[in-house]
Amino acid sequence: MLLKKSELIGNQTIEISGSKSISNRLLILHQLFNNIEIKNLSNSQDTQLLEKALNSNSEIIDIHHAGTAMRFLASYFSIQEGKTVVLTGSERMKQRPIKFLVDALRELGAEISYLEKEGFPPLKITGKKIEKNTVTISANISSQFISSLMLIGAKLENGLEIILEGKVTSKPYLEMTLKILRTVGIANHWDGNTIKIEPIESDNHAEKHLQNIPFIVESDWSSASYFYSLAAISRETINLKSFKPYSLQGDSALREIYWDFFGVNTISEGAEAKISLLPEHYFNFPEKIVLNMNDCPDIAQTLCVTATALKIPFEITGLETLKVKETDRLLALKNELFKIGCISEITDDSIVSVKFFEPNENISIATYNDHRMAMSFAPYCLVKEINIENEDVVEKSYPDFWTDLKKIIETKA
């Protein structure tokens, strides 16, 4: 996707599809309890793959690159009594560790075996009735492992008590899962290092108290990050729908981050479920951005590109989970930031800018089969012409991204 040097058309409105994170959690709960009517479901490839897997009768379930689907389905299929499946994915998926989740499920009594490399997909899962109700899992790994357990907790005969060990990573995602459970009528509480999910018995009478109401999925804050970047670089207003003033999503931290460091104010219009991104024109940019993004690592790439476009030094920590995403995002980010004029250094959990310089022409960004690499670098077209390789990777989370982007930019003469 070649993006000519462009300008932003101010005050345009974009409507983003439902949150992938919320949609995926609701699909699992709908399949378990059949009590939720989901509206504004995400149109992302990840969500479509999960929905297809949940409705499949095949013994082999291939979720391609969908990491969330792999993790959520591992727990889901573990409690499907009498059903045996092979859960597999792409070659990259087979390199993404799942041992901590499998160990936790086995501790509960699940029957899971590795078909290739120990600790990695593909998995053979034979569903069975799980009677144990206490499990211990490391908290400083992917929050999706823990959410995966939480989503099946109410379906277990005795509920589920999850004991977390170590520092919690991406805490807002765990809080999101708990809030969604409560919204659909499943009692839970988080006290110290223990999360408790109360049981819902499987007979119809016991499930009647679960709310049978429509759940309208709010739009995706991770996807909104690219428009915050465009607003910050261009200093023009962008309007986004459908967003709620009080969000379940951890990536709604965007509002504070982009105000604190880039002077982009977020104005909510609750009646229209719309937010307006209003850049402050006389904002004094910071000498350096120092930020721990442990709670919202998925927007780190966008922030680094924004900072590079505006030549604001940055030191971002709390990014240990980025090394086991679709690619090693820290290494990929370091490589591609260099192409747009930023020398950076990385550790296992951080990235720091060292020096900015004037980049060469003919910039071509490798995407590493990672949707966020493609979309986070796209706003740089407001600075220079840029080519985004393998642009179709955006289908994983935001299939309409290029169409929506072209609605609000125009080529600079």
Short mmCIF file of C-alpha atoms in Angstrom, two decimals:
data_model
loop_
_atom_site.label_atom_id
_atom_site.label_comp_id
_atom_site.label_asym_id
_atom_site.label_seq_id
_atom_site.Cartn_x
_atom_site.Cartn_y
_atom_site.Cartn_z
CA MET A 1 0.00 0.00 0.00
CA LEU A 2 1.75 3.14 -1.23
CA LEU A 3 0.63 6.20 0.72
CA LYS A 4 1.64 9.47 -0.89
CA LYS A 5 2.58 12.37 1.36
CA SER A 6 -0.82 13.52 2.55
CA GLU A 7 -2.80 16.02 4.56
CA LEU A 8 -5.65 15.23 6.93
CA ILE A 9 -9.12 16.44 5.99
CA GLY A 10 -10.30 17.98 9.25
CA ASN A 11 -13.53 17.21 11.14
CA GLN A 12 -14.41 13.98 9.33
CA THR A 13 -16.26 11.15 11.13
CA ILE A 14 -15.26 7.48 11.12
CA GLU A 15 -17.30 4.63 12.62
CA ILE A 16 -15.12 1.77 13.85
CA SER A 17 -16.46 -1.75 14.27
CA GLY A 18 -16.96 -3.36 17.69
CA SER A 19 -14.06 -4.15 20.01
CA LYS A 20 -12.31 -7.39 19.13
CA SER A 21 -11.46 -8.01 22.80
CA ILE A 22 -15.05 -7.64 23.99
CA SER A 23 -16.50 -9.53 21.00
CA ASN A 24 -14.27 -12.54 21.53
CA ARG A 25 -15.16 -12.81 25.22
CA LEU A 26 -18.87 -12.53 24.46
CA LEU A 27 -18.71 -15.24 21.79
CA ILE A 28 -17.30 -17.73 24.31
CA LEU A 29 -19.93 -16.80 26.91
CA HIS A 30 -22.73 -16.97 24.33
CA GLN A 31 -21.62 -20.47 23.34
CA LEU A 32 -21.47 -21.58 26.99
CA PHE A 33 -24.73 -20.04 28.20
CA ASN A 34 -26.67 -19.06 25.06
CA ASN A 35 -28.12 -16.01 26.82
CA ILE A 36 -26.50 -13.10 24.99
CA GLU A 37 -27.61 -11.30 21.85
CA ILE A 38 -24.46 -9.58 20.57
CA LYS A 39 -24.78 -6.36 18.59
CA ASN A 40 -21.99 -4.49 16.75
CA LEU A 41 -19.80 -7.60 16.79
CA SER A 42 -16.26 -6.98 15.58
CA ASN A 43 -15.75 -7.64 11.87
CA SER A 44 -12.10 -8.54 12.48
CA GLN A 45 -10.64 -11.74 11.04
CA ASP A 46 -9.78 -12.91 14.58
CA THR A 47 -13.41 -12.68 15.68
CA GLN A 48 -14.66 -14.36 12.51
CA LEU A 49 -12.21 -17.23 13.02
CA LEU A 50 -13.31 -17.67 16.63
CA GLU A 51 -17.00 -17.64 15.69
CA LYS A 52 -16.37 -20.19 12.94
CA ALA A 53 -14.42 -22.45 15.32
CA LEU A 54 -17.18 -22.36 17.93
CA ASN A 55 -19.75 -23.43 15.34
CA SER A 56 -17.56 -26.10 13.72
CA ASN A 57 -18.11 -29.85 14.01
CA SER A 58 -14.64 -30.60 12.64
CA GLU A 59 -12.10 -32.52 14.70
CA ILE A 60 -9.37 -30.15 13.49
CA ILE A 61 -9.76 -26.47 14.37
CA ASP A 62 -7.31 -24.15 12.57
CA ILE A 63 -7.32 -20.61 13.94
CA HIS A 64 -4.46 -19.38 11.71
CA HIS A 65 -2.85 -16.30 13.39
CA ALA A 66 -5.62 -15.68 15.95
CA GLY A 67 -3.83 -15.81 19.30
CA THR A 68 -6.90 -14.89 21.34
CA ALA A 69 -8.88 -17.69 19.71
CA MET A 70 -6.12 -20.20 20.49
CA ARG A 71 -6.10 -19.26 24.16
CA PHE A 72 -9.85 -18.96 24.69
CA LEU A 73 -10.62 -22.16 22.79
CA ALA A 74 -8.04 -24.18 24.75
CA SER A 75 -10.13 -23.68 27.88
CA TYR A 76 -13.47 -23.90 26.09
CA PHE A 77 -12.78 -27.26 24.46
CA SER A 78 -11.35 -28.62 27.73
CA ILE A 79 -14.85 -28.67 29.23
CA GLN A 80 -16.76 -29.95 26.19
CA GLU A 81 -17.46 -33.45 27.53
CA GLY A 82 -16.93 -36.26 25.02
CA LYS A 83 -15.53 -34.01 22.28
CA THR A 84 -11.94 -34.37 21.05
CA VAL A 85 -10.33 -31.71 18.88
CA VAL A 86 -6.94 -30.78 17.51
CA LEU A 87 -6.42 -27.04 17.99
CA THR A 88 -3.81 -25.70 15.58
CA GLY A 89 -2.78 -22.56 13.72
CA SER A 90 -0.19 -20.93 11.49
CA GLU A 91 3.55 -21.56 11.71
CA ARG A 92 3.90 -18.39 13.80
CA MET A 93 1.12 -19.63 16.11
CA LYS A 94 3.12 -22.81 16.63
CA GLN A 95 5.97 -20.64 17.96
CA ARG A 96 3.80 -18.80 20.50
CA PRO A 97 4.02 -20.36 23.97
CA ILE A 98 0.89 -21.73 25.61
CA LYS A 99 2.49 -23.86 28.34
CA PHE A 100 1.33 -21.71 31.29
CA LEU A 101 -2.31 -22.02 30.23
CA VAL A 102 -2.06 -25.74 29.46
CA ASP A 103 -0.36 -26.37 32.83
CA ALA A 104 -3.20 -24.52 34.59
CA LEU A 105 -5.87 -26.47 32.72
CA ARG A 106 -4.09 -29.75 33.46
CA GLU A 107 -3.91 -28.77 37.13
CA LEU A 108 -7.70 -28.53 37.04
CA GLY A 109 -7.90 -31.97 35.45
CA ALA A 110 -8.11 -31.17 31.75
CA GLU A 111 -6.86 -33.72 29.22
CA ILE A 112 -4.48 -31.90 26.83
CA SER A 113 -1.41 -33.13 24.95
CA TYR A 114 1.12 -31.45 22.66
CA LEU A 115 1.29 -32.85 19.14
CA GLU A 116 4.58 -31.26 18.10
CA LYS A 117 6.83 -29.10 20.30
CA GLU A 118 6.36 -29.27 24.06
CA GLY A 119 4.74 -26.09 25.36
CA PHE A 120 3.43 -24.92 21.97
CA PRO A 121 0.44 -25.58 19.67
CA PRO A 122 -0.95 -27.68 18.12
CA LEU A 123 -2.89 -29.20 21.02
CA LYS A 124 -5.01 -32.34 21.24
CA ILE A 125 -7.84 -31.65 23.70
CA THR A 126 -10.32 -34.22 24.98
CA GLY A 127 -13.18 -32.47 26.74
CA LYS A 128 -14.28 -33.75 30.13
CA LYS A 129 -16.12 -32.74 33.28
CA ILE A 130 -13.81 -30.70 35.51
CA GLU A 131 -14.54 -30.88 39.23
CA LYS A 132 -11.50 -29.14 40.72
CA ASN A 133 -12.06 -25.46 41.41
CA THR A 134 -8.67 -23.98 42.36
CA VAL A 135 -5.75 -23.22 40.06
CA THR A 136 -2.51 -21.25 40.32
CA ILE A 137 -1.08 -19.35 37.33
CA SER A 138 1.68 -16.81 36.80
CA ALA A 139 0.27 -13.29 36.53
CA ASN A 140 3.15 -11.75 34.56
CA ILE A 141 2.33 -13.61 31.35
CA SER A 142 -0.41 -12.91 28.84
CA SER A 143 -3.62 -11.73 30.51
CA GLN A 144 -5.49 -13.80 27.89
CA PHE A 145 -4.38 -17.00 29.63
CA ILE A 146 -6.09 -15.83 32.81
CA SER A 147 -9.17 -14.47 31.00
CA SER A 148 -9.47 -17.83 29.21
CA LEU A 149 -9.83 -19.55 32.59
CA MET A 150 -12.19 -16.89 33.91
CA LEU A 151 -14.57 -17.31 30.97
CA ILE A 152 -15.19 -21.01 31.71
CA GLY A 153 -15.21 -20.59 35.50
CA ALA A 154 -18.96 -20.23 35.96
CA LYS A 155 -19.57 -23.36 33.90
CA LEU A 156 -17.55 -25.53 36.30
CA GLU A 157 -19.59 -27.36 38.92
CA ASN A 158 -17.82 -25.64 41.82
CA GLY A 159 -16.90 -22.39 40.10
CA LEU A 160 -13.26 -21.37 39.88
CA GLU A 161 -10.70 -19.75 42.15
CA ILE A 162 -7.62 -18.43 40.32
CA ILE A 163 -4.55 -17.66 42.40
CA LEU A 164 -2.21 -15.21 40.66
CA GLU A 165 1.54 -15.40 41.22
CA GLY A 166 3.78 -12.38 40.58
CA LYS A 167 3.11 -8.99 38.98
CA VAL A 168 -0.12 -8.74 36.98
CA THR A 169 0.34 -7.89 33.28
CA SER A 170 -2.36 -5.98 31.37
CA LYS A 171 -4.61 -5.69 34.44
CA PRO A 172 -7.34 -3.71 32.57
CA TYR A 173 -7.99 -6.73 30.34
CA LEU A 174 -8.68 -8.90 33.38
CA GLU A 175 -10.96 -6.22 34.79
CA MET A 176 -12.73 -6.10 31.41
CA THR A 177 -13.40 -9.84 31.57
CA LEU A 178 -14.78 -9.58 35.10
CA LYS A 179 -17.06 -6.66 34.15
CA ILE A 180 -18.40 -8.55 31.13
CA LEU A 181 -19.12 -11.59 33.32
CA ARG A 182 -21.01 -9.40 35.78
CA THR A 183 -22.93 -7.72 32.97
CA VAL A 184 -24.29 -11.07 31.79
CA GLY A 185 -25.14 -12.14 35.36
CA ILE A 186 -22.08 -14.12 36.53
CA ALA A 187 -20.93 -13.20 40.04
CA ASN A 188 -17.21 -12.72 40.62
CA HIS A 189 -14.72 -10.83 42.75
CA TRP A 190 -11.01 -10.05 42.78
CA ASP A 191 -9.38 -9.79 46.19
CA GLY A 192 -5.59 -9.38 46.36
CA ASN A 193 -4.06 -12.18 44.32
CA THR A 194 -7.23 -14.27 44.08
CA ILE A 195 -9.98 -14.11 41.45
CA LYS A 196 -13.17 -16.00 42.26
CA ILE A 197 -15.79 -16.90 39.65
CA GLU A 198 -19.05 -18.20 41.12
CA PRO A 199 -20.64 -21.27 39.51
CA ILE A 200 -23.78 -21.39 37.41
CA GLU A 201 -25.31 -24.86 37.38
CA SER A 202 -25.91 -26.30 33.95
CA ASP A 203 -29.66 -26.97 34.22
CA ASN A 204 -31.99 -24.44 32.61
CA HIS A 205 -33.72 -23.48 35.83
CA ALA A 206 -30.44 -22.44 37.48
CA GLU A 207 -29.42 -20.36 34.47
CA LYS A 208 -32.62 -18.33 34.38
CA HIS A 209 -31.12 -15.51 36.43
CA LEU A 210 -28.53 -14.89 33.73
CA GLN A 211 -29.54 -11.78 31.86
CA ASN A 212 -30.97 -12.44 28.42
CA ILE A 213 -30.42 -8.98 26.98
CA PRO A 214 -28.74 -7.47 23.93
CA PHE A 215 -25.08 -6.57 24.52
CA ILE A 216 -23.98 -3.69 22.30
CA VAL A 217 -20.23 -3.94 21.77
CA GLU A 218 -18.53 -0.56 21.90
CA SER A 219 -16.04 0.29 19.16
CA ASP A 220 -12.42 -0.77 19.44
CA TRP A 221 -10.06 1.58 21.30
CA SER A 222 -6.97 -0.18 19.92
CA SER A 223 -8.19 0.70 16.43
CA ALA A 224 -8.88 4.26 17.57
CA SER A 225 -5.18 4.68 18.40
CA TYR A 226 -4.25 5.17 14.73
CA PHE A 227 -6.64 8.10 14.46
CA TYR A 228 -5.23 9.64 17.64
CA SER A 229 -1.84 9.40 15.93
CA LEU A 230 -3.20 11.12 12.80
CA ALA A 231 -4.75 13.89 14.92
CA ALA A 232 -1.54 14.39 16.91
CA ILE A 233 0.66 14.65 13.81
CA SER A 234 -1.73 16.77 11.71
CA ARG A 235 -3.19 18.93 14.55
CA GLU A 236 -6.61 18.48 12.88
CA THR A 237 -9.85 17.24 14.47
CA ILE A 238 -11.18 13.70 13.88
CA ASN A 239 -14.56 12.34 15.06
CA LEU A 240 -15.04 8.64 15.93
CA LYS A 241 -18.17 6.53 16.53
CA SER A 242 -19.34 4.42 18.49
CA PHE A 243 -17.47 4.98 21.75
CA LYS A 244 -18.73 5.15 25.31
CA PRO A 245 -17.54 7.75 27.85
CA TYR A 246 -16.78 4.94 30.34
CA SER A 247 -15.05 2.08 28.60
CA LEU A 248 -14.36 -1.54 29.54
CA GLN A 249 -11.23 -1.49 27.38
CA GLY A 250 -7.74 -0.93 28.78
CA ASP A 251 -6.64 0.78 25.59
CA SER A 252 -9.02 3.65 26.40
CA ALA A 253 -5.92 4.90 28.29
CA LEU A 254 -5.30 6.53 24.90
CA ARG A 255 -7.34 9.49 26.07
CA GLU A 256 -4.97 10.36 28.90
CA ILE A 257 -1.77 9.38 27.07
CA TYR A 258 -2.46 11.45 23.97
CA TRP A 259 -3.58 14.43 26.05
CA ASP A 260 -0.57 14.31 28.39
CA PHE A 261 2.09 13.88 25.70
CA PHE A 262 0.59 15.14 22.43
CA GLY A 263 -2.11 17.62 23.49
CA VAL A 264 -4.99 15.72 21.85
CA ASN A 265 -8.15 16.31 23.88
CA THR A 266 -11.00 13.77 23.79
CA ILE A 267 -14.52 15.21 23.91
CA SER A 268 -17.33 12.66 24.44
CA GLU A 269 -20.85 13.19 23.13
CA GLY A 270 -22.75 10.50 24.98
CA ALA A 271 -26.06 10.91 23.16
CA GLU A 272 -24.41 10.17 19.81
CA ALA A 273 -21.83 7.71 21.22
CA LYS A 274 -19.22 9.86 19.50
CA ILE A 275 -15.82 11.17 20.54
CA SER A 276 -13.97 14.08 18.98
CA LEU A 277 -10.18 14.21 18.96
CA LEU A 278 -9.25 17.88 19.34
CA PRO A 279 -5.53 18.76 19.17
CA GLU A 280 -4.43 21.77 21.26
CA HIS A 281 -2.67 24.05 18.77
CA TYR A 282 -0.44 25.81 21.33
CA PHE A 283 0.49 22.65 23.22
CA ASN A 284 4.02 22.49 24.66
CA PHE A 285 5.35 19.06 23.75
CA PRO A 286 7.36 17.31 26.49
CA GLU A 287 11.14 17.09 26.34
CA LYS A 288 10.78 13.32 26.68
CA ILE A 289 7.98 10.76 26.99
CA VAL A 290 8.61 8.39 29.90
CA LEU A 291 5.81 5.87 30.26
CA ASN A 292 5.12 2.36 31.59
CA MET A 293 2.64 0.72 29.20
CA ASN A 294 2.22 -2.56 31.07
CA ASP A 295 -1.55 -1.98 31.12
CA CYS A 296 -1.89 -1.13 27.42
CA PRO A 297 1.01 -2.66 25.43
CA ASP A 298 -1.00 -2.96 22.20
CA ILE A 299 -0.84 0.80 21.61
CA ALA A 300 2.91 1.11 22.17
CA GLN A 301 3.73 0.82 18.46
CA THR A 302 1.35 3.65 17.62
CA LEU A 303 2.78 5.88 20.33
CA CYS A 304 6.37 5.30 19.17
CA VAL A 305 5.52 6.19 15.57
CA THR A 306 3.66 9.31 16.70
CA ALA A 307 6.60 10.39 18.85
CA THR A 308 9.04 9.77 16.00
CA ALA A 309 6.92 11.77 13.54
CA LEU A 310 6.97 14.68 16.01
CA LYS A 311 10.60 14.01 17.03
CA ILE A 312 9.81 13.65 20.73
CA PRO A 313 12.28 11.36 22.57
CA PHE A 314 10.66 8.42 24.34
CA GLU A 315 11.36 5.72 26.91
CA ILE A 316 8.61 3.10 27.00
CA THR A 317 8.69 0.23 29.51
CA GLY A 318 6.34 -2.60 30.55
CA LEU A 319 6.38 -4.20 27.10
CA GLU A 320 7.47 -7.77 27.92
CA THR A 321 4.39 -9.30 26.26
CA LEU A 322 5.23 -7.75 22.87
CA LYS A 323 7.94 -10.34 22.24
CA VAL A 324 5.37 -13.15 21.96
CA LYS A 325 2.75 -11.46 19.79
CA GLU A 326 2.22 -11.99 16.03
CA THR A 327 5.94 -11.23 15.76
CA ASP A 328 8.61 -10.02 18.18
CA ARG A 329 7.08 -6.55 18.12
CA LEU A 330 9.95 -4.88 19.96
CA LEU A 331 12.52 -6.05 17.42
CA ALA A 332 10.18 -5.29 14.51
CA LEU A 333 9.49 -1.82 15.92
CA LYS A 334 13.19 -1.06 16.31
CA ASN A 335 13.87 -2.15 12.71
CA GLU A 336 11.05 -0.13 11.15
CA LEU A 337 11.45 3.01 13.30
CA PHE A 338 14.95 3.27 11.85
CA LYS A 339 13.41 3.60 8.37
CA ILE A 340 11.43 6.68 9.46
CA GLY A 341 14.35 8.35 11.20
CA CYS A 342 14.63 6.95 14.73
CA ILE A 343 17.56 5.02 16.17
CA SER A 344 16.30 3.08 19.19
CA GLU A 345 17.46 0.50 21.70
CA ILE A 346 15.38 -2.37 23.07
CA THR A 347 15.50 -4.72 26.05
CA ASP A 348 13.15 -7.60 26.86
CA ASP A 349 10.52 -5.14 28.05
CA SER A 350 11.40 -1.65 26.81
CA ILE A 351 12.21 0.58 23.86
CA VAL A 352 14.11 3.86 24.09
CA SER A 353 14.79 6.42 21.36
CA VAL A 354 18.48 7.28 21.02
CA LYS A 355 18.58 9.73 18.11
CA PHE A 356 16.35 11.16 15.39
CA PHE A 357 17.63 11.79 11.86
CA GLU A 358 16.23 12.70 8.45
CA PRO A 359 15.14 9.43 6.79
CA ASN A 360 15.79 8.45 3.20
CA GLU A 361 13.17 8.60 0.48
CA ASN A 362 11.41 5.41 -0.70
CA ILE A 363 10.45 4.26 2.79
CA SER A 364 8.97 0.75 2.78
CA ILE A 365 7.71 -0.70 6.07
CA ALA A 366 7.83 -4.45 6.62
CA THR A 367 4.80 -5.67 8.57
CA TYR A 368 6.03 -9.08 9.79
CA ASN A 369 2.53 -10.50 9.32
CA ASP A 370 1.45 -8.16 12.13
CA HIS A 371 -1.65 -6.01 11.69
CA ARG A 372 -0.52 -3.41 14.24
CA MET A 373 2.78 -2.82 12.44
CA ALA A 374 0.87 -1.90 9.28
CA MET A 375 -1.63 0.44 10.92
CA SER A 376 0.68 2.11 13.45
CA PHE A 377 3.10 3.25 10.70
CA ALA A 378 0.38 4.43 8.27
CA PRO A 379 -0.03 7.90 9.92
CA TYR A 380 3.59 8.68 8.98
CA CYS A 381 2.22 9.44 5.49
CA LEU A 382 1.45 12.90 6.91
CA VAL A 383 5.23 13.42 7.08
CA LYS A 384 6.58 11.55 4.05
CA GLU A 385 5.48 9.16 1.32
CA ILE A 386 5.53 5.64 2.77
CA ASN A 387 4.87 2.13 1.47
CA ILE A 388 3.25 -0.43 3.78
CA GLU A 389 4.12 -3.98 2.70
CA ASN A 390 1.58 -6.82 2.87
CA GLU A 391 -1.21 -4.37 3.67
CA ASP A 392 -3.85 -7.11 3.91
CA VAL A 393 -2.63 -8.03 7.40
CA VAL A 394 -5.03 -5.38 8.77
CA GLU A 395 -7.87 -7.88 8.26
CA LYS A 396 -6.88 -9.51 11.53
CA SER A 397 -8.35 -6.67 13.59
CA TYR A 398 -9.59 -3.83 11.31
CA PRO A 399 -10.51 -4.92 7.76
CA ASP A 400 -11.84 -1.48 6.82
CA PHE A 401 -8.73 0.42 7.91
CA TRP A 402 -7.41 1.44 4.48
CA THR A 403 -10.89 2.46 3.29
CA ASP A 404 -11.44 4.56 6.41
CA LEU A 405 -7.97 6.12 6.20
CA LYS A 406 -8.51 7.20 2.59
CA LYS A 407 -11.75 8.93 3.60
CA ILE A 408 -9.84 11.42 5.75
CA ILE A 409 -6.55 12.04 3.95
CA GLU A 410 -5.77 13.70 0.64
CA THR A 411 -2.54 13.74 -1.31
CA LYS A 412 -0.43 16.81 -0.69
CA ALA A 413 0.29 18.71 -3.88
#
